[in-house]
Structures are given as structure tokens and as C-alpha cells.
Coordinates of C-alpha atoms in Angstrom, one line a residue:
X1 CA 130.1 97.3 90.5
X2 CA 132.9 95.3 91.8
X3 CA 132.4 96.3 95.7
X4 CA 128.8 95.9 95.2
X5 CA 129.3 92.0 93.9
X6 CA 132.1 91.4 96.5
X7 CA 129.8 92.4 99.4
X8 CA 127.0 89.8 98.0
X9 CA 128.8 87.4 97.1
X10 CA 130.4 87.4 100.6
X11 CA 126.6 86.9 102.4
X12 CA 126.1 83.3 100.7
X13 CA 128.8 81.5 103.1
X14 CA 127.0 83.3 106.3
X15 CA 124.0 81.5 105.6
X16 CA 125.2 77.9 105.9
X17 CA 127.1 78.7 109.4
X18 CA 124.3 81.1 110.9
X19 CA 120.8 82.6 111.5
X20 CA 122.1 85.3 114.0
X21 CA 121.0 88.9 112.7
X22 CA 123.9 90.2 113.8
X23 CA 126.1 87.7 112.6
X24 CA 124.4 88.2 109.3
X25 CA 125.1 91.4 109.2
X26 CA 129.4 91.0 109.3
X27 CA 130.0 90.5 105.8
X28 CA 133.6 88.6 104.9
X29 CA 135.2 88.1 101.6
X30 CA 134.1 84.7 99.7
X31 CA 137.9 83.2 99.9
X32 CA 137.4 82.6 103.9
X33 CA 135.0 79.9 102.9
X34 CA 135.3 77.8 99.8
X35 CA 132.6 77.7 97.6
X36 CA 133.1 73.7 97.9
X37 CA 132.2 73.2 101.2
X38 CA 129.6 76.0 101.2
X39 CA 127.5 74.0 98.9
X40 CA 129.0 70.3 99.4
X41 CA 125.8 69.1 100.5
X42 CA 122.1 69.1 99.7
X43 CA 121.5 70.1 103.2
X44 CA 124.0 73.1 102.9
X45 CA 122.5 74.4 99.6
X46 CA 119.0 73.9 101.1
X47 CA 120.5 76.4 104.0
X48 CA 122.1 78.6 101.3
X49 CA 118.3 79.3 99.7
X50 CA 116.6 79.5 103.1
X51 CA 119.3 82.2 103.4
X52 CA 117.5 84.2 100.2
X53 CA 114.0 83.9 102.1
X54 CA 115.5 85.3 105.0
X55 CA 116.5 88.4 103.0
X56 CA 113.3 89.3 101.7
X57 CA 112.7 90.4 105.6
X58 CA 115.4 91.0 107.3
X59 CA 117.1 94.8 107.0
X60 CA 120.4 95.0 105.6
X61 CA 121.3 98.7 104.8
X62 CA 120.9 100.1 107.4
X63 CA 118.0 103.0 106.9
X64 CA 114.7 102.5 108.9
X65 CA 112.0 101.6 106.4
X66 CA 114.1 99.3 104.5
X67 CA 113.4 96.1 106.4
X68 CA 113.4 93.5 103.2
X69 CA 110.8 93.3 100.0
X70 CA 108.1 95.9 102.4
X71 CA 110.7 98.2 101.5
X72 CA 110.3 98.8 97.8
X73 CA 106.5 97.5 98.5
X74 CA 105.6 101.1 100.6
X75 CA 107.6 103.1 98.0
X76 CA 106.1 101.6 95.2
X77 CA 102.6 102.5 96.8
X78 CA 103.6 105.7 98.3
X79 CA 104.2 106.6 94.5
X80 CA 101.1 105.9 93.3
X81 CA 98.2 108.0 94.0
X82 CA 95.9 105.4 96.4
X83 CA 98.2 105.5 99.6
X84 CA 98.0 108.8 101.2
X85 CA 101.0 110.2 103.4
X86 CA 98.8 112.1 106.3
X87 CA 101.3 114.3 107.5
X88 CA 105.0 116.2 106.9
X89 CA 105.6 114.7 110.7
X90 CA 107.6 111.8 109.8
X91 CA 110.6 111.9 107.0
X92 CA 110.6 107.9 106.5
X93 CA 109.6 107.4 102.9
X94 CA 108.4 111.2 102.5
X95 CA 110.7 112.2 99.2
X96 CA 109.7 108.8 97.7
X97 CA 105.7 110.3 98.0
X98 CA 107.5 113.5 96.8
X99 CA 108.8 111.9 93.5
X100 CA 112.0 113.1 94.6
X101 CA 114.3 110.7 96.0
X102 CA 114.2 108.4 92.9
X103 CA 115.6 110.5 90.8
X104 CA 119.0 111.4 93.3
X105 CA 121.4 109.0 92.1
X106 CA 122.8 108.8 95.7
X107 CA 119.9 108.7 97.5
X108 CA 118.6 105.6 99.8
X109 CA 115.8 104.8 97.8
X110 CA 117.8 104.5 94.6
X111 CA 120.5 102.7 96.5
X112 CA 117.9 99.9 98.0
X113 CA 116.1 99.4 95.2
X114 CA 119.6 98.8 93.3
X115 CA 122.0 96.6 95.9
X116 CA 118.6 94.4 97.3
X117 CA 117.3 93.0 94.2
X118 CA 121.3 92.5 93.1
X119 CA 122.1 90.7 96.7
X120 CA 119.5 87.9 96.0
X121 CA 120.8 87.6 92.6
X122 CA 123.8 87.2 93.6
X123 CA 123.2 84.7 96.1
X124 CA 120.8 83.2 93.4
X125 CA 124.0 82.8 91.1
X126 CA 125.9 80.8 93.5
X127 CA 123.2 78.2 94.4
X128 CA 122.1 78.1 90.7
X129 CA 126.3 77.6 89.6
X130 CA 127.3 74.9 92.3
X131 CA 124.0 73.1 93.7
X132 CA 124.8 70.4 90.4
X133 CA 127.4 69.4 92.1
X134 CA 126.1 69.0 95.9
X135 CA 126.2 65.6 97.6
X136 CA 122.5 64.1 98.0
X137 CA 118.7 63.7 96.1
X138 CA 118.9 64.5 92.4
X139 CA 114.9 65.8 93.5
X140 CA 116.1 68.3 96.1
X141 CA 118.9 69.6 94.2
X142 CA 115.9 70.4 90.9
X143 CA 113.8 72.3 93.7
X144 CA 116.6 73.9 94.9
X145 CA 118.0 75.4 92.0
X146 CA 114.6 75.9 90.5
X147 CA 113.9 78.2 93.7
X148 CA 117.5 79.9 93.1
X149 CA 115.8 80.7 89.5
X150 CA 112.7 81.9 90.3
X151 CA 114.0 84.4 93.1
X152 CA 116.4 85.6 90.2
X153 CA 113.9 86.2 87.2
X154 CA 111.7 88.2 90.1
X155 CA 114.4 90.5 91.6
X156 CA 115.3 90.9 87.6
X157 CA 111.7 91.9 86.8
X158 CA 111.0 94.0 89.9
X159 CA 114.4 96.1 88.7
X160 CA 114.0 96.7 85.0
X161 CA 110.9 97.9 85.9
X162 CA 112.0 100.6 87.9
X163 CA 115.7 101.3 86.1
X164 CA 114.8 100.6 82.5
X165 CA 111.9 102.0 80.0
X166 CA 108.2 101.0 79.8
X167 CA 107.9 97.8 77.7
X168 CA 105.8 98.3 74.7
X169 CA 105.0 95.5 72.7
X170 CA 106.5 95.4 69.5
X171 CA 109.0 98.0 69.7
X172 CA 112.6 97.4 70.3
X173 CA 112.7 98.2 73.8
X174 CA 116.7 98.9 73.4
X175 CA 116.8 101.0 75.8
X176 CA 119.1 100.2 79.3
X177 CA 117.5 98.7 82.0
X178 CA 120.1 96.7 84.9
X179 CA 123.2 94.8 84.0
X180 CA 122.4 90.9 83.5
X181 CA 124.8 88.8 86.0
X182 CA 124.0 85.2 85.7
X183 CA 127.1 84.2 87.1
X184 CA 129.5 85.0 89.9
X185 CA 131.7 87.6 89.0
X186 CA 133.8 90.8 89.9
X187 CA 133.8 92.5 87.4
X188 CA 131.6 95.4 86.0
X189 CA 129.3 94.6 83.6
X190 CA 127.4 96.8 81.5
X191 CA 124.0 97.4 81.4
X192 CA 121.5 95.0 79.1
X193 CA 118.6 96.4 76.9
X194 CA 115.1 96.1 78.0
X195 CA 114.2 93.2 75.6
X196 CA 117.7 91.2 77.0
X197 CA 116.3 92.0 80.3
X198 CA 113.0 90.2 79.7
X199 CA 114.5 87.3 77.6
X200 CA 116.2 85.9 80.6
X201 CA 113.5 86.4 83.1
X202 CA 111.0 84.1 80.8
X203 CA 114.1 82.1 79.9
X204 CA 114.7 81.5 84.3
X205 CA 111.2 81.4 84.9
X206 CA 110.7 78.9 82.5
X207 CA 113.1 76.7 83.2
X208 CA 111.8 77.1 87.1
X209 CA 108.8 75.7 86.2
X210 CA 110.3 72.5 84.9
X211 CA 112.2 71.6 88.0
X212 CA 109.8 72.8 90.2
X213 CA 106.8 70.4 88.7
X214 CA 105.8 68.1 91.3
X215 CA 107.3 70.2 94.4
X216 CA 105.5 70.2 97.3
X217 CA 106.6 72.6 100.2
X218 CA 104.0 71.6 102.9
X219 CA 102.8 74.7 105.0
X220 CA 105.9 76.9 104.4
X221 CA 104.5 79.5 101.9
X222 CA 108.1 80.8 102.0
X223 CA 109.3 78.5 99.7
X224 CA 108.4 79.0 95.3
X225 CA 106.7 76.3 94.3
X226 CA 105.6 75.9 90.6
X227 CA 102.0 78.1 91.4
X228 CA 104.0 81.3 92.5
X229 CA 106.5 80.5 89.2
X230 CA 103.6 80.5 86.9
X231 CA 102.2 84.0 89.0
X232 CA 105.5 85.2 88.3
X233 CA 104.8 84.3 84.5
X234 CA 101.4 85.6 84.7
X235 CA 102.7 89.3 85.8
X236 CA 105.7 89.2 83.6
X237 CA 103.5 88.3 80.5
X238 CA 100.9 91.1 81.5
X239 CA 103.6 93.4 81.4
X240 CA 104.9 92.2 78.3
X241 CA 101.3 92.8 76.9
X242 CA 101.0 89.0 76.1
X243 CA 97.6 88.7 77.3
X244 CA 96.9 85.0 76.4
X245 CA 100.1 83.9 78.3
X246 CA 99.0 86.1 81.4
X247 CA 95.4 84.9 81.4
X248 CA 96.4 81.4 81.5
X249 CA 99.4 81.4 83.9
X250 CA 97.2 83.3 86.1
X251 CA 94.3 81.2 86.3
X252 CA 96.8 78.0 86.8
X253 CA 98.3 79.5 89.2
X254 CA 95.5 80.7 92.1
X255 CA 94.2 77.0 91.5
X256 CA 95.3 76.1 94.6
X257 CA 94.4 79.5 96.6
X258 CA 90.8 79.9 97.9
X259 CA 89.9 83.3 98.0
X260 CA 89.5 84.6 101.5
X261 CA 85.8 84.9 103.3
X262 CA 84.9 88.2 105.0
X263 CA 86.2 87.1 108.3
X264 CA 89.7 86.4 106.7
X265 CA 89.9 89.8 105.0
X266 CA 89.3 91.4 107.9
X267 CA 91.8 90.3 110.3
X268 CA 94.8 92.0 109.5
X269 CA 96.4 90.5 106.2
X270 CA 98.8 89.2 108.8
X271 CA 98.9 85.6 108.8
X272 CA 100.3 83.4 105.7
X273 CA 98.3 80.3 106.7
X274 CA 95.1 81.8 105.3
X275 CA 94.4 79.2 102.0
X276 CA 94.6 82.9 99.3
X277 CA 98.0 83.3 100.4
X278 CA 100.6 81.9 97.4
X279 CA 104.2 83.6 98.7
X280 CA 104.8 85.4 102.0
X281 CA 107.2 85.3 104.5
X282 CA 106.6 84.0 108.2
X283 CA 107.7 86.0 110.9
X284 CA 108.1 84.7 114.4
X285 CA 108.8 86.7 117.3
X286 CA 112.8 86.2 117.5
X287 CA 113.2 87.3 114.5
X288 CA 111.0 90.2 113.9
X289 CA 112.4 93.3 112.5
X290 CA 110.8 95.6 115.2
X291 CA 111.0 99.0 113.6
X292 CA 112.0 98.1 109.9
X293 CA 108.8 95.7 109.9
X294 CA 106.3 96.9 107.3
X295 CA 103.9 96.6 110.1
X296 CA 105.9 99.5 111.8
X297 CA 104.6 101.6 109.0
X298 CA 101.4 100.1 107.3
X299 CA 99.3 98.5 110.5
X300 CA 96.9 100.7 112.6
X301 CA 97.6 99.4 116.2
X302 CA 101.3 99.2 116.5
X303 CA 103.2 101.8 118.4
X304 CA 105.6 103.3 116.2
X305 CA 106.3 107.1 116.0
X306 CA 105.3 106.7 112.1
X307 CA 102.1 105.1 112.9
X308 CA 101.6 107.7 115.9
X309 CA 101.9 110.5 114.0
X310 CA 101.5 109.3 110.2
X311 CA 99.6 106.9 109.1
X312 CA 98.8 106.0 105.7
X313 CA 95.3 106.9 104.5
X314 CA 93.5 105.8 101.4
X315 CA 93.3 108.2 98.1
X316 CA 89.4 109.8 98.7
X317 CA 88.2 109.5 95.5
X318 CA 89.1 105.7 95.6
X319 CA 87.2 105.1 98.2
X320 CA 84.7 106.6 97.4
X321 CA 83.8 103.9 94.1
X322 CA 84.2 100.9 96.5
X323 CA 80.4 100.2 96.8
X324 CA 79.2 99.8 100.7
X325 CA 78.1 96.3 100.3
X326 CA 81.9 95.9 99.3
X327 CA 84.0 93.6 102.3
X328 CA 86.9 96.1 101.7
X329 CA 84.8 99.0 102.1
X330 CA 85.0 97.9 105.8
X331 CA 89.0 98.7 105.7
X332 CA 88.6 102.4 105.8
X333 CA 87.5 105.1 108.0
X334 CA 85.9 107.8 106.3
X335 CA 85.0 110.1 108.8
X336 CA 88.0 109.7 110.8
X337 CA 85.8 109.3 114.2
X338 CA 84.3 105.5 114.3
X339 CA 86.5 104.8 117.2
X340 CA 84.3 101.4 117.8
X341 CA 85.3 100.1 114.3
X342 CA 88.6 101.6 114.5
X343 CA 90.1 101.4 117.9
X344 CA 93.7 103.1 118.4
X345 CA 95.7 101.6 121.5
X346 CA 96.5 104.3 123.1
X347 CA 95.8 108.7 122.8
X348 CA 98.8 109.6 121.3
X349 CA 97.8 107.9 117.8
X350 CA 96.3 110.5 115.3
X351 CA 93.2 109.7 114.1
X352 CA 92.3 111.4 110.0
X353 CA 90.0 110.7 108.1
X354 CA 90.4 107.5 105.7
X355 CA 92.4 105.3 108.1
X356 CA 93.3 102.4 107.1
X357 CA 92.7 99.2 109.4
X358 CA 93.9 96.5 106.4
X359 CA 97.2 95.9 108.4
X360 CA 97.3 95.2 111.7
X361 CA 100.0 93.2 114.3
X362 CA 98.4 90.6 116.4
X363 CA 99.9 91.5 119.2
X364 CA 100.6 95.4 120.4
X365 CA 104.0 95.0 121.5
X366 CA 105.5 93.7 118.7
X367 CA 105.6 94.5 115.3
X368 CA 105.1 91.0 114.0
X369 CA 103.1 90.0 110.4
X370 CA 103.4 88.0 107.4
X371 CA 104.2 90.3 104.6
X372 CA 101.2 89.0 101.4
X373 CA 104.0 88.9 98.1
X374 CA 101.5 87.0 96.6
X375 CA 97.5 86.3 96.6
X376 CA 94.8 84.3 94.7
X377 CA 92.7 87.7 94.5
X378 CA 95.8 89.1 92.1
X379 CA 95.7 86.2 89.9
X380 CA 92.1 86.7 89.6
X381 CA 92.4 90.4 88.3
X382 CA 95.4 89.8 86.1
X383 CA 93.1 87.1 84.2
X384 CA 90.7 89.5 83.4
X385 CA 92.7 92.2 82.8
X386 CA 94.2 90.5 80.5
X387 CA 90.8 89.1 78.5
X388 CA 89.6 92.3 78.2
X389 CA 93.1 93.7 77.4
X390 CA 92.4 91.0 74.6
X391 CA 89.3 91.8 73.6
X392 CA 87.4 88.3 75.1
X393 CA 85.4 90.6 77.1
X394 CA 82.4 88.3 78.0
X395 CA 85.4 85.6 79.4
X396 CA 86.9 89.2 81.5
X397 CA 83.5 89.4 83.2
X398 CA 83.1 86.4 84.2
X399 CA 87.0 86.0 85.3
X400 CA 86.1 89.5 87.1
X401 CA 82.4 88.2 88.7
X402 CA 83.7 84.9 90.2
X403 CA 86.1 87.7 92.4
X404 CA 84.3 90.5 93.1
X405 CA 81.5 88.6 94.3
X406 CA 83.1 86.9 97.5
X407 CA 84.2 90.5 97.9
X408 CA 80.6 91.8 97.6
X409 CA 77.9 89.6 97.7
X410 CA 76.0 92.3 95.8
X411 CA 78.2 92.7 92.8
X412 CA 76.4 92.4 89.4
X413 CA 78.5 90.5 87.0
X414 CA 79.4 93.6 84.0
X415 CA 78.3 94.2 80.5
X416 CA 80.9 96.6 80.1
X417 CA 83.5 96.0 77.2
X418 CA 86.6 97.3 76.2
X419 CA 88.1 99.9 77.5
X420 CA 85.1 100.4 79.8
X421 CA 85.7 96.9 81.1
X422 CA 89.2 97.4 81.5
X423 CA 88.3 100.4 83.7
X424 CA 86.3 98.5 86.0
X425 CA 89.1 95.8 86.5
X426 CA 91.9 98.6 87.4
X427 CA 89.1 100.1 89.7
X428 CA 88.6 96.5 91.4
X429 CA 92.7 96.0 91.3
X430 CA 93.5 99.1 93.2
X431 CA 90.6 98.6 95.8
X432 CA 92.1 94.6 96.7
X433 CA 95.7 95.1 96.2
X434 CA 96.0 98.6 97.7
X435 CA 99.4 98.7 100.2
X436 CA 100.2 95.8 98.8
X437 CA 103.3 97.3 96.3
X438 CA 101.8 97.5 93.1
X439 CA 100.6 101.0 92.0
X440 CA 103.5 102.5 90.6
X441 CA 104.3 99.1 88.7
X442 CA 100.6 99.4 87.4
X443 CA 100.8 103.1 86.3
X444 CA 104.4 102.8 84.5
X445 CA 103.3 99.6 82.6
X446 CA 99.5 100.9 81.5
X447 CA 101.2 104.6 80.7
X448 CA 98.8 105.9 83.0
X449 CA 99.7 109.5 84.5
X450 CA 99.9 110.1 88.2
X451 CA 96.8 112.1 89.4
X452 CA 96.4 112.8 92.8
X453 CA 93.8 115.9 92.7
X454 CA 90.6 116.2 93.7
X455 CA 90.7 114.4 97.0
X456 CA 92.7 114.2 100.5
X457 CA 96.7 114.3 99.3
X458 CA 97.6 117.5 100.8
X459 CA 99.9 119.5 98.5
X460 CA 102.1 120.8 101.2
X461 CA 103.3 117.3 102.4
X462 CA 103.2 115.8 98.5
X463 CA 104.7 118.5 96.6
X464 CA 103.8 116.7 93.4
X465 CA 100.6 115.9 92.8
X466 CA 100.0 114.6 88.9
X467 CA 102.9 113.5 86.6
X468 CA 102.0 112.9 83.3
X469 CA 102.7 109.5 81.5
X470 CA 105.6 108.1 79.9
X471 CA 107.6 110.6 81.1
X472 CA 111.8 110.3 82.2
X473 CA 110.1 110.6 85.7
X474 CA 109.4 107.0 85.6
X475 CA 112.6 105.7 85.4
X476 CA 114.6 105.7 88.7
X477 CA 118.0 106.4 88.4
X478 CA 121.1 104.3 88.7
X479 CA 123.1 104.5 91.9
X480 CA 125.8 107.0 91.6
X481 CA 128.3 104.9 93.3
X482 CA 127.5 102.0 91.3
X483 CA 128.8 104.5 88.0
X484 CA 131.8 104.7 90.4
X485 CA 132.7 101.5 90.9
X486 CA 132.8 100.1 87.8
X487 CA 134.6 103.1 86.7
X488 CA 131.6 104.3 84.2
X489 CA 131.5 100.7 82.8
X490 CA 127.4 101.3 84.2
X491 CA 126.1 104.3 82.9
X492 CA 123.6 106.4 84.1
X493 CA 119.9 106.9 83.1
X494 CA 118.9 110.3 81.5

């Protein structure tokens, strides 16, 4: 653990001096520049979190896919059962819709998943330790820290969901999950419990919300502001199974994010400007990512050798429950031939059935798009899922009407309840948020099991295709050379 914290704590003083990928990419020890002068200034620590944003799409590792937040956003999808790997053509992300590289502690996967979330924490610690002290506006120095926060509860949360247990309310939930830094430091520190893990996210979230009350960040949907804290809230509280909390943070927070008309949803989910979009990050043309851009893997019309030869397809028997009066319906080519609807630039694309046409780069020859981290339309579903997780199912319905009907102007508001209700909600979740990283989160936290039979996953390319629920499968392992380096201070997941 040591190496791992020397090499993060080393990027904060390249942010202040630089925005050169390359430069980025030269990581020095943390004694060349003093943490004084790093963050003497308002304007330096405002260039120290701008540095974080940066992160969540630049790539950093080194391996293809792995171009920033897109990176655990495919895997996470890949591991669900709605996105669909077409072919054994292209090896990028294959053993993560295999099930197998998450469990090899000295895999990629297992290694991204690990060092990314820790690199913004660490980066986090260092604003969140010395921004106090910075020259300038008391006001600034409250949104800057209470940015540094946010970004530090959320890589926490997206991590002990993958490394620790699924929480179950009202159990212990002692088991390991990631070691809590909230500091810089060297030194190896073991790992926390599940519940300590949880604690300090609500603890940082909360305390982000304070000193981000009465931020404003303009256009720049890169920046937190206090809605995307309380969406953070609102998906840490749903998978906490505090439904009241989740149902309320999630309604506060899409209050200021129109849900998209038709129009919008079908132009490409690449541009952060639309009013529904809460976080994203903007990507302009000198600093896109080229082949580690989730675009290189996810859109339908840019030239990649991945989106050649494997596109992702959506899961059959999803598709098949969108109703055709559904907007979304419109995403997906079921017959693999409506070359009007779903034109491919040039004759070397392959062309299956259930393309997808959700993603798509503005321009051919680059491989340019915001990433969405963030929507009204998810804030929407966790409020109902949560009611009817609650039992308020008349207040579910009409949390879940006043969203599916600007997605389908015939949509009959439900009389379902419980878990009936529930059913429907999960149903509408998977059809909006689909490629959008959350599936494997959802399974894991609603100890569903994996099933991918009965429709278009291929057993040859998948290998795996059901897993059942609450299984060790679920938990990824910890990076063998983390268990190294801290000289078995970080043990290792059974």
C-alpha cells in the first residue's frame, strides 16, 4: 500500500503546474513540490480539484478500455445481464463479461477498480487537509473542500461495493470492504468493516452538503454542487435500504434537472448541456481520449476495431418488455437490418441484431462525448423504488408515472403494489439507465442472481451465463500487489 499512496499522492502537485496529458502522466515524489506552495492559494487548490475532474476521463494505467470513470462504468454493465458482448472478436473487457477477471487478484480489472477510486481519494485528502489554510475567499475555500468531500464518499461507495459484502440492513456488516484513508499517509492501513465503510461516506457526504449549500457552478456540470451530493445521498441511502432518506434526497436532488424530450434522448447521450444532465464530464477535442473514450466502445458510428467488430447489443428479453410506444424502444435494432434507422459509416462495421444506437460521437473522426455520471431520470426511479421498497405504493406510482410518461406518452400510471410494483420500477430502471454503469451495482445490492438465458448472450463468448445471488462471486478481489506492499497488512477477500 505504501507504493500505491506514494504514486497518488505524487499526481496532486502535477495539477497545479500542468494540463499536458503527457506531463500528467510523469509521476514525481511529493517532496519536489511542497505541499505549501501546492495549495497556497485559492486559485491553486481550485486547480488541484479541477485536477480530480480531469481524472474521471483521462487514462492513467495504461490498458485500453480504462480511459477514467467509463472504465468501471462498461465493466459494471458488461457484468450484468442487459449489455450483450456480440462477439469473441475483441479481448477488451471480454473476462469481465466472463465473470472471470474479477476474481484474479492480479488482473487489470481488479487493479483499476482498486488504484482509480484510491487516486482521487488521495488527491481528495490533500485538498480536504490543506485548502483551510489557502490564501483567498472563505466561500471558495467551503466549495472547494466540499467538492474534495463529495469525490471521496463516491470513489468510497463505488469501492466497497465492489471489494466488500452486500449491505443488509440490520446486520453487522463486519465484514472487509477497502482500507479508510482520510488523510495523507504512507503507510499501510488495514482494511475497515463494511458499516465503518458507510459511516464515513454519509459522515463526507454530509458534511458536503453543508459547504456546498448556496454553490453555484454556472454551465460546468463538471463541478458537484449540492444536487449531485444529495444524488449521492439518495443512492447511498437506497443501498443502505433507508428508503425514506433515498426518496427524499432523490426527489431534492433532480429538482433542477428537466427530464429530456424525445428529441434529446435520441441524439446520442453525448452532450452535458442537455437540462437532465446533473454530473458529466465535458470533453473537447484536445483533450479526447481517442481509443480509451467510452465512446470507442459504447457509440455505434465511431471507427474503432471494438465497434467494428463488437458492438454491444441489448439483453433480448429486455427488450422485448420496452413497449413500442416507448422513446427508448427507438435505441435498438431488433432485426439487425434497419439500415435507415441505423446507419453504420462505413462496410466494415458488423451489423447483429439488437444494436444499440444510445451512444453515438458527433463527429466520425473523433471519439469525442460527455460521459452521463448522473441524470434526473435516475433520481426519478430511485424515488420510487424506494416508496414501494417502503411500502407507500400509491406515492411509487405516481413518482414512477410522472417518468415513464415523457418516456412513453402511452404509459398508464400502475396499480401494481409491492413486490409487483417493485418489479415494474427495476424493469423501467434497466430500460433508462442501460450502458450507463449500474447493473451489476443493482444485482449485488437487491441479491438478485445473474440470469442471462433465454435470449441472445451466446454461451461460447460468455462462458457464464447465470450466477446465483449472494454468492463470494460478488465480491472482487483485492489486488495482489496491494497484499504485497503493505506486507499482508491488506488482506485478501475469500
Amino acid at each position: 500500500m505504501k507504493k500505491t499512496f506514494i504514486i497518488f499522492l505524487g499526481l496532486i502537485s502535477l495539477f497545479q503546474f500542468t494540463g499536458c496529458k503527457s506531463d500528467y502522466l510523469e509521476t514525481q515524489p511529493t517532496d519536489q513540490v511542497s505541499t505549501g506552495s501546492a495549495f497556497k492559494t485559492v486559485d491553486n487548490s481550485w486547480a488541484a480539484l479541477n485536477g480530480i475532474h480531469r481524472i474521471l476521463y483521462q487514462q492513467i494505467f495504461g490498458s485500453q478500455p480504462q480511459g477514467g470513470q467509463s472504465g468501471n462504468m462498461m465493466v459494471m454493465d458488461l457484468m450484468g445481464e442487459d449489455v450483450v458482448f456480440s462477439t469473441n472478436t475483441s479481448s477488451h473487457m471480454r473476462e469481465s463479461y466472463q465473470w472471470i477477471d474479477h476474481i484474479d487478484p492480479t488482473s487489470g480489472n481488479v487493479k483499476y477498480n482498486y488504484l482509480f477510486y484510491y487516486v482521487i481519494i488521495g488527491n481528495a485528502n490533500m485538498i480536504i487537509e490543506n485548502v483551510d489554510a489557502a490564501e483567498g475567499s472563505e466561500v471558495d475555500k467551503a466549495y472547494i473542500k466540499g467538492q474534495a468531500l463529495a469525490y471521496r464518499a463516491w470513489s468510497y461507495f463505488q469501492m466497497v461495493q465492489l471489494f466488500g459484502e452486500r449491505y443488509v440492513k440490520g446486520a453487522a456488516n463486519n465484514g472487509l470492504a477497502v482500507s479508510l484513508v482520510t488523510k495523507p499517509s504512507t503507510a499501510a492501513v488495514p482494511r475497515n468493516t463494511v458499516q465503518e465503510v458507510y459511516n464515513q461516506i454519509n459522515a463526507d457526504l454530509q458534511q458536503a452538503s453543508t459547504l456546498l449549500n448556496g454553490y453555484s457552478r454556472g454551465t460546468d456540470k463538471s463541478q458537484i454542487n449540492q444536487d449531485v451530493v444529495k444524488g449521492f445521498q439518495a443512492r447511498v441511502a437506497l443501498a443502505q435500504h433507508n428508503y425514506a432518506d433515498a426518496a427524499k434526497f432523490a426527489k431534492e436532488a433532480r429538482a433542477n434537472a428537466p427530464l429530456m424530450n424525445e428529441e434529446e434522448y435520441l441524439s446520442g447521450f453525448n452532450n452535458y448541456s442537455v437540462g437532465e444532465w446533473m454530473w458529466s464530464s465535458r470533453i473537447v477535442a484536445d483533450q479526447t481520449n481517442y481509443f480509451y473514450s467510452f465512446f470507442a466502445y459504447m457509440s455505434i458510428n465511431y471507427s474503432s476495431s471494438v465497434i467494428r467488430g463488437t458492438p454491444k447489443l441489448i439483453f433480448s428479453k429486455l427488450y422485448d418488455q420496452i413497449s413500442d410506444t416507448d422513446v427508448r424502444k427507438k435505441l435498438w435494432d431488433p432485426t439487425g437490418a434497419n439500415k435507415e434507422d441505423f446507419p453504420l459509416p462505413l462496410s466494415t462495421f458488423n451489423r447483429f441484431k439488437y444494436h444499440s444506437k444510445k451512444f453515438k460521437v458527433a463527429n466520425e473522426a473523433m471519439s469525442i462525448g460527455d460521459v452521463p455520471y448522473m441524470r434526473g431520470a435516475e433520481m426519478y426511479l430511485i424515488e420510487a423504488e424506494a416508496l414501494a421498497r417502503d411500502g407507500k405504493s400509491a406515492d411509487a406510482a405516481t413518482a414512477l408515472f410522472n417518468f415513464v410518461s415523457k418516456r412513453d406518452p402511452q404509459y398508464v400510471k400502475s396499480t401494481k403494489t409491492g413486490q409487483a410494483l417493485v418489479d415494474e420500477i427495476m424493469l423501467q430502471r434497466r430500460s433508462e439507465l442501460w450502458g450507463e454503469g449500474f447493473r451489476f451495482y443493482d444485482l449485488k445490492r437487491t441479491n438478485t442472481p445473474l440470469d442471462r438465458t433465454g435470449g441472445n448472450h451466446n454461451a461460447t463468448v460468455a462462458k457464464l451465463l447465470s450466477a446465483p445471488a449472494n454468492s463470494k462471486l460478488w465480491q472482487f478481489f483485492i489486488p495482489q500487489s496491494e497484499i504485497q506492499n503493505s506486507g499482508g497488512v491488506v488482506t485478501q477477500n475469500p
